[in-house]
Amino acid sequence: MGSERMPSRPLTVKQRRLAAELLTLRGRITREKVVEDTGISEGALLKMEKGRTRPQRRTLITLLDYYGATPEKRVELLDLWQHSTRSSDLQPIEESLPENYQALIALEAEAVSLGTFEGLFVPGLLQTEEYAHAVIRSQLPEMDDAGISARVEARMHRRDALNRSNAVRYWAILDEAVIRRTVGGEDVMRGQLAHLAELGKAGNTITIQIIPFSAGAHGGMIGSFLLLEFDAPYVPVVYLENFSGGLFVEAAEEVARYRDNFQRLVAQALSPQATLHMIEEAVTAA
């Protein structure tokens, strides 16, 4: 599937929007013409339009002047520029993480809706601390205790998206294997399943569904994914996690394929009520 790596510096939604707006303002003017008339290097202009760098304020103003942006558009884009950086209580920890994982944390914090399919383990936002530690340790056996702890702390921090005042709408589709595989030992798994059950009946913005083994083959068997959606006009993206690091899919037609697949998985899965019953039975059996 066509996918692109996010740029080396994690982008916020506003940074991505600013890049798209600059490209739109340029319109049919060639990049070479802009370079000739403004003195901005072609490489710098390309990086700004691709969202690989955040422009300096004076460079942004130069472009707005050159493109003849309306007063309203100038105010809008300067505000985007002003608020396009991100601060975090966990910034030092985040900076120790892979770049695309940093980007995921930034984008999750701004998403209004998250839809995920997971076929192997409980999604990160729904994990208990003990379960997260066991999963991360199994994936990164060579990492020292400090590194594992940093990853776990970052994962627990990601759960804030579910608890903030404007909590993200979160819809998780799980293969039944997720609740059948014992991760971290019986006590850890029992605690994780109990946590899932509490989330499933809490009457919050979280929806959990399980695709049972009896459903047979399904579209999620190609691999796990996370669909992140934002308030208009910001466009959705898909995050894919693999052994060599996460990838973001941003092409509109590819994102649409994942969205369609997610809806098919919703239709194949048990209802939230039947899912809760299955999880509660698994808690008892664990």
PDB file of C-alpha atoms in Angstrom:
ATOM      1  CA  MET A   1       0.000   0.000   0.000  1.00  0.00           C
ATOM      2  CA  GLY A   2       1.223   3.533  -0.697  1.00  0.00           C
ATOM      3  CA  SER A   3       2.478   5.204   2.454  1.00  0.00           C
ATOM      4  CA  GLU A   4       4.807   8.022   3.327  1.00  0.00           C
ATOM      5  CA  ARG A   5       6.990   8.523   6.356  1.00  0.00           C
ATOM      6  CA  MET A   6       6.257  11.604   8.361  1.00  0.00           C
ATOM      7  CA  PRO A   7       8.997  14.255   8.331  1.00  0.00           C
ATOM      8  CA  SER A   8      11.810  14.043  10.855  1.00  0.00           C
ATOM      9  CA  ARG A   9      10.243  16.638  13.131  1.00  0.00           C
ATOM     10  CA  PRO A  10       6.832  15.502  14.399  1.00  0.00           C
ATOM     11  CA  LEU A  11       4.100  17.741  13.012  1.00  0.00           C
ATOM     12  CA  THR A  12       1.005  18.955  14.774  1.00  0.00           C
ATOM     13  CA  VAL A  13      -2.277  19.226  12.891  1.00  0.00           C
ATOM     14  CA  LYS A  14      -1.804  22.993  12.648  1.00  0.00           C
ATOM     15  CA  GLN A  15       1.646  22.607  11.111  1.00  0.00           C
ATOM     16  CA  ARG A  16       0.240  20.276   8.484  1.00  0.00           C
ATOM     17  CA  ARG A  17      -2.593  22.740   7.781  1.00  0.00           C
ATOM     18  CA  LEU A  18      -0.166  25.640   7.414  1.00  0.00           C
ATOM     19  CA  ALA A  19       1.840  23.688   4.849  1.00  0.00           C
ATOM     20  CA  ALA A  20      -1.311  22.904   2.845  1.00  0.00           C
ATOM     21  CA  GLU A  21      -2.447  26.548   2.947  1.00  0.00           C
ATOM     22  CA  LEU A  22       0.902  27.791   1.615  1.00  0.00           C
ATOM     23  CA  LEU A  23       0.690  25.359  -1.275  1.00  0.00           C
ATOM     24  CA  THR A  24      -2.864  26.493  -2.039  1.00  0.00           C
ATOM     25  CA  LEU A  25      -1.882  30.174  -1.968  1.00  0.00           C
ATOM     26  CA  ARG A  26       0.891  29.556  -4.482  1.00  0.00           C
ATOM     27  CA  GLY A  27      -1.690  28.179  -6.885  1.00  0.00           C
ATOM     28  CA  ARG A  28      -0.393  28.149 -10.460  1.00  0.00           C
ATOM     29  CA  ILE A  29       2.696  30.201  -9.707  1.00  0.00           C
ATOM     30  CA  THR A  30       5.690  27.966 -10.290  1.00  0.00           C
ATOM     31  CA  ARG A  31       8.048  27.271  -7.436  1.00  0.00           C
ATOM     32  CA  GLU A  32      10.894  28.600  -9.593  1.00  0.00           C
ATOM     33  CA  LYS A  33       9.067  31.928 -10.014  1.00  0.00           C
ATOM     34  CA  VAL A  34       8.580  32.283  -6.261  1.00  0.00           C
ATOM     35  CA  VAL A  35      12.271  31.579  -5.703  1.00  0.00           C
ATOM     36  CA  GLU A  36      13.285  34.144  -8.333  1.00  0.00           C
ATOM     37  CA  ASP A  37      11.017  36.896  -6.995  1.00  0.00           C
ATOM     38  CA  THR A  38      11.412  36.401  -3.227  1.00  0.00           C
ATOM     39  CA  GLY A  39      14.936  35.048  -2.811  1.00  0.00           C
ATOM     40  CA  ILE A  40      13.637  32.128  -0.752  1.00  0.00           C
ATOM     41  CA  SER A  41      15.578  29.005  -1.706  1.00  0.00           C
ATOM     42  CA  GLU A  42      13.739  26.323  -3.648  1.00  0.00           C
ATOM     43  CA  GLY A  43      14.689  23.717  -1.068  1.00  0.00           C
ATOM     44  CA  ALA A  44      13.283  25.808   1.782  1.00  0.00           C
ATOM     45  CA  LEU A  45      10.060  26.490  -0.116  1.00  0.00           C
ATOM     46  CA  LEU A  46       9.623  22.808  -0.934  1.00  0.00           C
ATOM     47  CA  LYS A  47      10.147  21.796   2.695  1.00  0.00           C
ATOM     48  CA  MET A  48       7.578  24.359   3.872  1.00  0.00           C
ATOM     49  CA  GLU A  49       4.981  23.178   1.357  1.00  0.00           C
ATOM     50  CA  LYS A  50       5.602  19.537   2.209  1.00  0.00           C
ATOM     51  CA  GLY A  51       5.364  20.293   5.930  1.00  0.00           C
ATOM     52  CA  ARG A  52       8.922  19.204   6.601  1.00  0.00           C
ATOM     53  CA  THR A  53       9.860  22.500   8.260  1.00  0.00           C
ATOM     54  CA  ARG A  54       8.027  25.303  10.048  1.00  0.00           C
ATOM     55  CA  PRO A  55       8.790  28.617   8.286  1.00  0.00           C
ATOM     56  CA  GLN A  56      10.359  31.515  10.123  1.00  0.00           C
ATOM     57  CA  ARG A  57       7.864  34.286  10.778  1.00  0.00           C
ATOM     58  CA  ARG A  58       9.555  36.738   8.419  1.00  0.00           C
ATOM     59  CA  THR A  59       9.582  34.112   5.663  1.00  0.00           C
ATOM     60  CA  LEU A  60       5.884  33.461   6.159  1.00  0.00           C
ATOM     61  CA  ILE A  61       5.122  37.183   5.977  1.00  0.00           C
ATOM     62  CA  THR A  62       7.200  37.471   2.787  1.00  0.00           C
ATOM     63  CA  LEU A  63       5.143  34.704   1.186  1.00  0.00           C
ATOM     64  CA  LEU A  64       1.837  36.167   2.343  1.00  0.00           C
ATOM     65  CA  ASP A  65       2.831  39.525   0.846  1.00  0.00           C
ATOM     66  CA  TYR A  66       3.958  37.918  -2.392  1.00  0.00           C
ATOM     67  CA  TYR A  67       0.805  35.826  -2.791  1.00  0.00           C
ATOM     68  CA  GLY A  68      -1.435  38.805  -2.011  1.00  0.00           C
ATOM     69  CA  ALA A  69      -3.170  37.067   0.881  1.00  0.00           C
ATOM     70  CA  THR A  70      -6.294  38.817   2.152  1.00  0.00           C
ATOM     71  CA  PRO A  71      -6.172  40.421   5.610  1.00  0.00           C
ATOM     72  CA  GLU A  72      -8.400  37.632   6.920  1.00  0.00           C
ATOM     73  CA  LYS A  73      -6.148  34.938   5.486  1.00  0.00           C
ATOM     74  CA  ARG A  74      -3.058  36.658   6.914  1.00  0.00           C
ATOM     75  CA  VAL A  75      -4.571  36.675  10.397  1.00  0.00           C
ATOM     76  CA  GLU A  76      -5.617  33.025  10.046  1.00  0.00           C
ATOM     77  CA  LEU A  77      -2.215  31.775   8.894  1.00  0.00           C
ATOM     78  CA  LEU A  78      -0.199  33.846  11.337  1.00  0.00           C
ATOM     79  CA  ASP A  79      -2.388  32.421  14.103  1.00  0.00           C
ATOM     80  CA  LEU A  80      -1.755  28.919  12.753  1.00  0.00           C
ATOM     81  CA  TRP A  81       1.962  29.652  12.741  1.00  0.00           C
ATOM     82  CA  GLN A  82       1.878  31.056  16.281  1.00  0.00           C
ATOM     83  CA  HIS A  83       0.095  28.012  17.693  1.00  0.00           C
ATOM     84  CA  SER A  84       1.691  25.328  15.550  1.00  0.00           C
ATOM     85  CA  THR A  85       4.369  24.336  18.036  1.00  0.00           C
ATOM     86  CA  ARG A  86       3.692  21.850  20.784  1.00  0.00           C
ATOM     87  CA  SER A  87       4.733  21.694  24.389  1.00  0.00           C
ATOM     88  CA  SER A  88       4.295  18.676  26.623  1.00  0.00           C
ATOM     89  CA  ASP A  89       4.925  17.743  30.218  1.00  0.00           C
ATOM     90  CA  LEU A  90       6.633  14.643  28.825  1.00  0.00           C
ATOM     91  CA  GLN A  91       8.708  16.454  26.206  1.00  0.00           C
ATOM     92  CA  PRO A  92      12.069  15.134  27.498  1.00  0.00           C
ATOM     93  CA  ILE A  93      10.711  11.573  27.463  1.00  0.00           C
ATOM     94  CA  GLU A  94       9.069  12.005  24.069  1.00  0.00           C
ATOM     95  CA  GLU A  95      12.343  13.231  22.589  1.00  0.00           C
ATOM     96  CA  SER A  96      13.904   9.873  23.477  1.00  0.00           C
ATOM     97  CA  LEU A  97      11.280   8.029  21.431  1.00  0.00           C
ATOM     98  CA  PRO A  98      11.319   7.233  17.700  1.00  0.00           C
ATOM     99  CA  GLU A  99      10.335  10.231  15.606  1.00  0.00           C
ATOM    100  CA  ASN A 100       7.140   8.742  14.194  1.00  0.00           C
ATOM    101  CA  TYR A 101       6.036   7.683  17.673  1.00  0.00           C
ATOM    102  CA  GLN A 102       6.506  11.294  18.769  1.00  0.00           C
ATOM    103  CA  ALA A 103       4.344  12.301  15.815  1.00  0.00           C
ATOM    104  CA  LEU A 104       1.670   9.810  16.875  1.00  0.00           C
ATOM    105  CA  ILE A 105       1.542  11.287  20.387  1.00  0.00           C
ATOM    106  CA  ALA A 106       1.200  14.796  18.937  1.00  0.00           C
ATOM    107  CA  LEU A 107      -1.580  13.842  16.529  1.00  0.00           C
ATOM    108  CA  GLU A 108      -3.541  11.720  19.026  1.00  0.00           C
ATOM    109  CA  ALA A 109      -3.654  14.729  21.339  1.00  0.00           C
ATOM    110  CA  GLU A 110      -5.422  16.750  18.630  1.00  0.00           C
ATOM    111  CA  ALA A 111      -7.681  14.090  17.118  1.00  0.00           C
ATOM    112  CA  VAL A 112     -11.444  14.187  17.616  1.00  0.00           C
ATOM    113  CA  SER A 113     -11.946  10.550  16.585  1.00  0.00           C
ATOM    114  CA  LEU A 114      -9.772   7.443  16.655  1.00  0.00           C
ATOM    115  CA  GLY A 115     -10.716   4.140  15.059  1.00  0.00           C
ATOM    116  CA  THR A 116      -8.390   1.185  15.520  1.00  0.00           C
ATOM    117  CA  PHE A 117      -8.204  -2.485  14.641  1.00  0.00           C
ATOM    118  CA  GLU A 118      -5.848  -4.687  16.634  1.00  0.00           C
ATOM    119  CA  GLY A 119      -5.406  -8.383  16.063  1.00  0.00           C
ATOM    120  CA  LEU A 120      -2.623  -9.277  18.491  1.00  0.00           C
ATOM    121  CA  PHE A 121      -2.760  -7.259  21.705  1.00  0.00           C
ATOM    122  CA  VAL A 122      -4.811  -4.632  23.500  1.00  0.00           C
ATOM    123  CA  PRO A 123      -4.410  -1.197  21.828  1.00  0.00           C
ATOM    124  CA  GLY A 124      -2.042   1.165  23.625  1.00  0.00           C
ATOM    125  CA  LEU A 125      -4.735   3.608  24.797  1.00  0.00           C
ATOM    126  CA  LEU A 126      -6.605   0.786  26.536  1.00  0.00           C
ATOM    127  CA  GLN A 127      -3.629  -0.896  28.201  1.00  0.00           C
ATOM    128  CA  THR A 128      -2.971  -1.070  31.911  1.00  0.00           C
ATOM    129  CA  GLU A 129       0.511  -0.097  33.038  1.00  0.00           C
ATOM    130  CA  GLU A 130       1.446  -3.700  33.849  1.00  0.00           C
ATOM    131  CA  TYR A 131       0.202  -5.005  30.516  1.00  0.00           C
ATOM    132  CA  ALA A 132       1.998  -2.192  28.663  1.00  0.00           C
ATOM    133  CA  HIS A 133       5.246  -3.075  30.424  1.00  0.00           C
ATOM    134  CA  ALA A 134       4.909  -6.727  29.419  1.00  0.00           C
ATOM    135  CA  VAL A 135       4.113  -5.885  25.785  1.00  0.00           C
ATOM    136  CA  ILE A 136       6.951  -3.393  25.402  1.00  0.00           C
ATOM    137  CA  ARG A 137       9.434  -5.724  27.092  1.00  0.00           C
ATOM    138  CA  SER A 138       8.460  -8.525  24.693  1.00  0.00           C
ATOM    139  CA  GLN A 139       8.898  -6.244  21.671  1.00  0.00           C
ATOM    140  CA  LEU A 140      12.168  -4.649  22.795  1.00  0.00           C
ATOM    141  CA  PRO A 141      14.028  -7.332  24.784  1.00  0.00           C
ATOM    142  CA  GLU A 142      17.371  -5.584  24.255  1.00  0.00           C
ATOM    143  CA  MET A 143      16.208  -2.292  25.819  1.00  0.00           C
ATOM    144  CA  ASP A 144      17.317  -1.409  29.358  1.00  0.00           C
ATOM    145  CA  ASP A 145      14.895  -0.786  32.231  1.00  0.00           C
ATOM    146  CA  ALA A 146      15.083   3.007  31.869  1.00  0.00           C
ATOM    147  CA  GLY A 147      14.131   2.815  28.212  1.00  0.00           C
ATOM    148  CA  ILE A 148      11.236   0.469  28.933  1.00  0.00           C
ATOM    149  CA  SER A 149       9.990   2.750  31.712  1.00  0.00           C
ATOM    150  CA  ALA A 150      10.106   5.764  29.366  1.00  0.00           C
ATOM    151  CA  ARG A 151       8.029   3.888  26.782  1.00  0.00           C
ATOM    152  CA  VAL A 152       5.498   2.817  29.396  1.00  0.00           C
ATOM    153  CA  GLU A 153       5.210   6.345  30.780  1.00  0.00           C
ATOM    154  CA  ALA A 154       4.659   7.743  27.297  1.00  0.00           C
ATOM    155  CA  ARG A 155       1.981   5.126  26.649  1.00  0.00           C
ATOM    156  CA  MET A 156       0.196   6.004  29.886  1.00  0.00           C
ATOM    157  CA  HIS A 157       0.425   9.677  28.911  1.00  0.00           C
ATOM    158  CA  ARG A 158      -1.284   8.878  25.599  1.00  0.00           C
ATOM    159  CA  ARG A 159      -4.343   7.712  27.561  1.00  0.00           C
ATOM    160  CA  ASP A 160      -4.989  11.358  28.503  1.00  0.00           C
ATOM    161  CA  ALA A 161      -6.758  11.699  25.140  1.00  0.00           C
ATOM    162  CA  LEU A 162      -9.537   9.516  26.572  1.00  0.00           C
ATOM    163  CA  ASN A 163      -9.894  11.473  29.812  1.00  0.00           C
ATOM    164  CA  ARG A 164      -9.690  15.125  28.795  1.00  0.00           C
ATOM    165  CA  SER A 165     -12.784  17.349  28.971  1.00  0.00           C
ATOM    166  CA  ASN A 166     -13.293  17.069  25.196  1.00  0.00           C
ATOM    167  CA  ALA A 167     -12.369  13.398  25.150  1.00  0.00           C
ATOM    168  CA  VAL A 168     -11.605  11.833  21.797  1.00  0.00           C
ATOM    169  CA  ARG A 169     -14.210   9.416  20.399  1.00  0.00           C
ATOM    170  CA  TYR A 170     -12.439   6.065  20.465  1.00  0.00           C
ATOM    171  CA  TRP A 171     -13.644   2.957  18.644  1.00  0.00           C
ATOM    172  CA  ALA A 172     -11.580  -0.208  19.014  1.00  0.00           C
ATOM    173  CA  ILE A 173     -12.177  -3.391  17.039  1.00  0.00           C
ATOM    174  CA  LEU A 174     -10.262  -6.378  18.451  1.00  0.00           C
ATOM    175  CA  ASP A 175      -9.752  -9.864  17.170  1.00  0.00           C
ATOM    176  CA  GLU A 176     -10.795 -12.428  19.782  1.00  0.00           C
ATOM    177  CA  ALA A 177      -7.138 -13.502  19.973  1.00  0.00           C
ATOM    178  CA  VAL A 178      -6.428 -10.269  21.850  1.00  0.00           C
ATOM    179  CA  ILE A 179      -8.362 -11.399  24.921  1.00  0.00           C
ATOM    180  CA  ARG A 180      -7.304 -15.046  24.707  1.00  0.00           C
ATOM    181  CA  ARG A 181      -3.524 -14.580  24.656  1.00  0.00           C
ATOM    182  CA  THR A 182      -2.053 -14.346  28.161  1.00  0.00           C
ATOM    183  CA  VAL A 183       0.351 -11.392  28.292  1.00  0.00           C
ATOM    184  CA  GLY A 184       2.480 -10.759  31.386  1.00  0.00           C
ATOM    185  CA  GLY A 185       1.103 -13.694  33.334  1.00  0.00           C
ATOM    186  CA  GLU A 186      -2.361 -14.550  34.626  1.00  0.00           C
ATOM    187  CA  ASP A 187      -2.603 -11.702  37.158  1.00  0.00           C
ATOM    188  CA  VAL A 188      -1.572  -9.047  34.637  1.00  0.00           C
ATOM    189  CA  MET A 189      -3.951 -10.423  32.039  1.00  0.00           C
ATOM    190  CA  ARG A 190      -6.831 -10.631  34.493  1.00  0.00           C
ATOM    191  CA  GLY A 191      -6.253  -6.991  35.434  1.00  0.00           C
ATOM    192  CA  GLN A 192      -6.139  -5.968  31.779  1.00  0.00           C
ATOM    193  CA  LEU A 193      -9.362  -7.783  30.946  1.00  0.00           C
ATOM    194  CA  ALA A 194     -11.084  -6.241  33.962  1.00  0.00           C
ATOM    195  CA  HIS A 195      -9.923  -2.821  32.771  1.00  0.00           C
ATOM    196  CA  LEU A 196     -11.388  -3.483  29.313  1.00  0.00           C
ATOM    197  CA  ALA A 197     -14.670  -4.533  30.896  1.00  0.00           C
ATOM    198  CA  GLU A 198     -14.824  -1.331  32.951  1.00  0.00           C
ATOM    199  CA  LEU A 199     -14.154   0.769  29.865  1.00  0.00           C
ATOM    200  CA  GLY A 200     -16.792  -1.144  27.933  1.00  0.00           C
ATOM    201  CA  LYS A 201     -19.564  -0.372  30.413  1.00  0.00           C
ATOM    202  CA  ALA A 202     -18.513   3.083  31.607  1.00  0.00           C
ATOM    203  CA  GLY A 203     -20.902   4.995  29.336  1.00  0.00           C
ATOM    204  CA  ASN A 204     -18.037   7.120  28.014  1.00  0.00           C
ATOM    205  CA  THR A 205     -16.763   7.948  24.527  1.00  0.00           C
ATOM    206  CA  ILE A 206     -15.136   4.517  24.139  1.00  0.00           C
ATOM    207  CA  THR A 207     -16.647   1.727  22.022  1.00  0.00           C
ATOM    208  CA  ILE A 208     -15.101  -1.754  22.049  1.00  0.00           C
ATOM    209  CA  GLN A 209     -16.087  -4.597  19.722  1.00  0.00           C
ATOM    210  CA  ILE A 210     -14.590  -8.055  19.252  1.00  0.00           C
ATOM    211  CA  ILE A 211     -14.512 -10.076  16.048  1.00  0.00           C
ATOM    212  CA  PRO A 212     -14.979 -13.668  17.295  1.00  0.00           C
ATOM    213  CA  PHE A 213     -13.050 -16.618  15.934  1.00  0.00           C
ATOM    214  CA  SER A 214     -16.356 -17.908  14.538  1.00  0.00           C
ATOM    215  CA  ALA A 215     -16.469 -14.965  12.105  1.00  0.00           C
ATOM    216  CA  GLY A 216     -13.711 -16.592  10.095  1.00  0.00           C
ATOM    217  CA  ALA A 217     -11.511 -14.543   7.762  1.00  0.00           C
ATOM    218  CA  HIS A 218     -11.893 -10.763   7.913  1.00  0.00           C
ATOM    219  CA  GLY A 219     -10.305  -7.592   6.557  1.00  0.00           C
ATOM    220  CA  GLY A 220      -8.267  -6.945   9.683  1.00  0.00           C
ATOM    221  CA  MET A 221      -6.105  -9.995   9.112  1.00  0.00           C
ATOM    222  CA  ILE A 222      -3.891  -7.951   6.795  1.00  0.00           C
ATOM    223  CA  GLY A 223      -2.635  -6.023   9.831  1.00  0.00           C
ATOM    224  CA  SER A 224      -3.443  -3.588  12.625  1.00  0.00           C
ATOM    225  CA  PHE A 225      -4.045   0.111  11.957  1.00  0.00           C
ATOM    226  CA  LEU A 226      -5.162   3.336  13.606  1.00  0.00           C
ATOM    227  CA  LEU A 227      -7.362   5.898  11.831  1.00  0.00           C
ATOM    228  CA  LEU A 228      -7.000   9.436  13.225  1.00  0.00           C
ATOM    229  CA  GLU A 229      -9.599  12.060  12.306  1.00  0.00           C
ATOM    230  CA  PHE A 230      -9.640  15.766  13.108  1.00  0.00           C
ATOM    231  CA  ASP A 231     -12.012  18.708  12.971  1.00  0.00           C
ATOM    232  CA  ALA A 232     -12.489  20.105   9.469  1.00  0.00           C
ATOM    233  CA  PRO A 233     -10.624  21.204   7.454  1.00  0.00           C
ATOM    234  CA  TYR A 234      -7.822  18.980   8.774  1.00  0.00           C
ATOM    235  CA  VAL A 235      -7.601  15.714   6.856  1.00  0.00           C
ATOM    236  CA  PRO A 236      -7.425  12.241   8.454  1.00  0.00           C
ATOM    237  CA  VAL A 237      -4.339  10.027   8.531  1.00  0.00           C
ATOM    238  CA  VAL A 238      -3.698   6.355   9.220  1.00  0.00           C
ATOM    239  CA  TYR A 239      -0.906   5.064  11.455  1.00  0.00           C
ATOM    240  CA  LEU A 240       0.648   1.649  10.889  1.00  0.00           C
ATOM    241  CA  GLU A 241       3.020   0.188  13.442  1.00  0.00           C
ATOM    242  CA  ASN A 242       5.626  -2.377  12.451  1.00  0.00           C
ATOM    243  CA  PHE A 243       8.901  -3.788  13.708  1.00  0.00           C
ATOM    244  CA  SER A 244      11.043  -1.142  12.004  1.00  0.00           C
ATOM    245  CA  GLY A 245       8.950   1.784  13.232  1.00  0.00           C
ATOM    246  CA  GLY A 246       5.599   3.418  12.593  1.00  0.00           C
ATOM    247  CA  LEU A 247       4.404   4.672   9.218  1.00  0.00           C
ATOM    248  CA  PHE A 248       1.767   7.285   8.404  1.00  0.00           C
ATOM    249  CA  VAL A 249      -0.516   6.918   5.397  1.00  0.00           C
ATOM    250  CA  GLU A 250      -1.782  10.315   4.222  1.00  0.00           C
ATOM    251  CA  ALA A 251      -2.878   9.840   0.580  1.00  0.00           C
ATOM    252  CA  ALA A 252      -6.647  10.451   0.495  1.00  0.00           C
ATOM    253  CA  GLU A 253      -7.483   7.342  -1.528  1.00  0.00           C
ATOM    254  CA  GLU A 254      -5.472   5.106   0.811  1.00  0.00           C
ATOM    255  CA  VAL A 255      -7.032   6.629   3.929  1.00  0.00           C
ATOM    256  CA  ALA A 256     -10.461   6.045   2.363  1.00  0.00           C
ATOM    257  CA  ARG A 257      -9.607   2.352   1.892  1.00  0.00           C
ATOM    258  CA  TYR A 258      -8.757   2.010   5.569  1.00  0.00           C
ATOM    259  CA  ARG A 259     -11.941   3.835   6.580  1.00  0.00           C
ATOM    260  CA  ASP A 260     -14.038   1.525   4.417  1.00  0.00           C
ATOM    261  CA  ASN A 261     -12.252  -1.507   5.848  1.00  0.00           C
ATOM    262  CA  PHE A 262     -12.881  -0.267   9.374  1.00  0.00           C
ATOM    263  CA  GLN A 263     -16.612  -0.006   8.690  1.00  0.00           C
ATOM    264  CA  ARG A 264     -16.656  -3.574   7.358  1.00  0.00           C
ATOM    265  CA  LEU A 265     -14.908  -4.735  10.539  1.00  0.00           C
ATOM    266  CA  VAL A 266     -17.513  -2.919  12.651  1.00  0.00           C
ATOM    267  CA  ALA A 267     -20.230  -4.835  10.799  1.00  0.00           C
ATOM    268  CA  GLN A 268     -18.493  -8.210  11.322  1.00  0.00           C
ATOM    269  CA  ALA A 269     -17.779  -7.672  15.010  1.00  0.00           C
ATOM    270  CA  LEU A 270     -19.987  -8.517  17.955  1.00  0.00           C
ATOM    271  CA  SER A 271     -22.096  -5.692  19.319  1.00  0.00           C
ATOM    272  CA  PRO A 272     -20.590  -3.681  22.187  1.00  0.00           C
ATOM    273  CA  GLN A 273     -22.977  -5.441  24.582  1.00  0.00           C
ATOM    274  CA  ALA A 274     -22.059  -8.926  23.346  1.00  0.00           C
ATOM    275  CA  THR A 275     -18.402  -7.913  23.421  1.00  0.00           C
ATOM    276  CA  LEU A 276     -18.693  -6.835  27.057  1.00  0.00           C
ATOM    277  CA  HIS A 277     -20.259 -10.186  27.911  1.00  0.00           C
ATOM    278  CA  MET A 278     -17.381 -12.036  26.218  1.00  0.00           C
ATOM    279  CA  ILE A 279     -14.780  -9.953  28.066  1.00  0.00           C
ATOM    280  CA  GLU A 280     -16.482 -10.473  31.427  1.00  0.00           C
ATOM    281  CA  GLU A 281     -16.519 -14.229  30.823  1.00  0.00           C
ATOM    282  CA  ALA A 282     -12.801 -14.034  29.977  1.00  0.00           C
ATOM    283  CA  VAL A 283     -12.138 -12.205  33.258  1.00  0.00           C
ATOM    284  CA  THR A 284     -13.798 -15.000  35.165  1.00  0.00           C
ATOM    285  CA  ALA A 285     -11.869 -17.649  33.280  1.00  0.00           C
ATOM    286  CA  ALA A 286      -8.476 -15.887  33.534  1.00  0.00           C
TER     287      ALA A 286
END
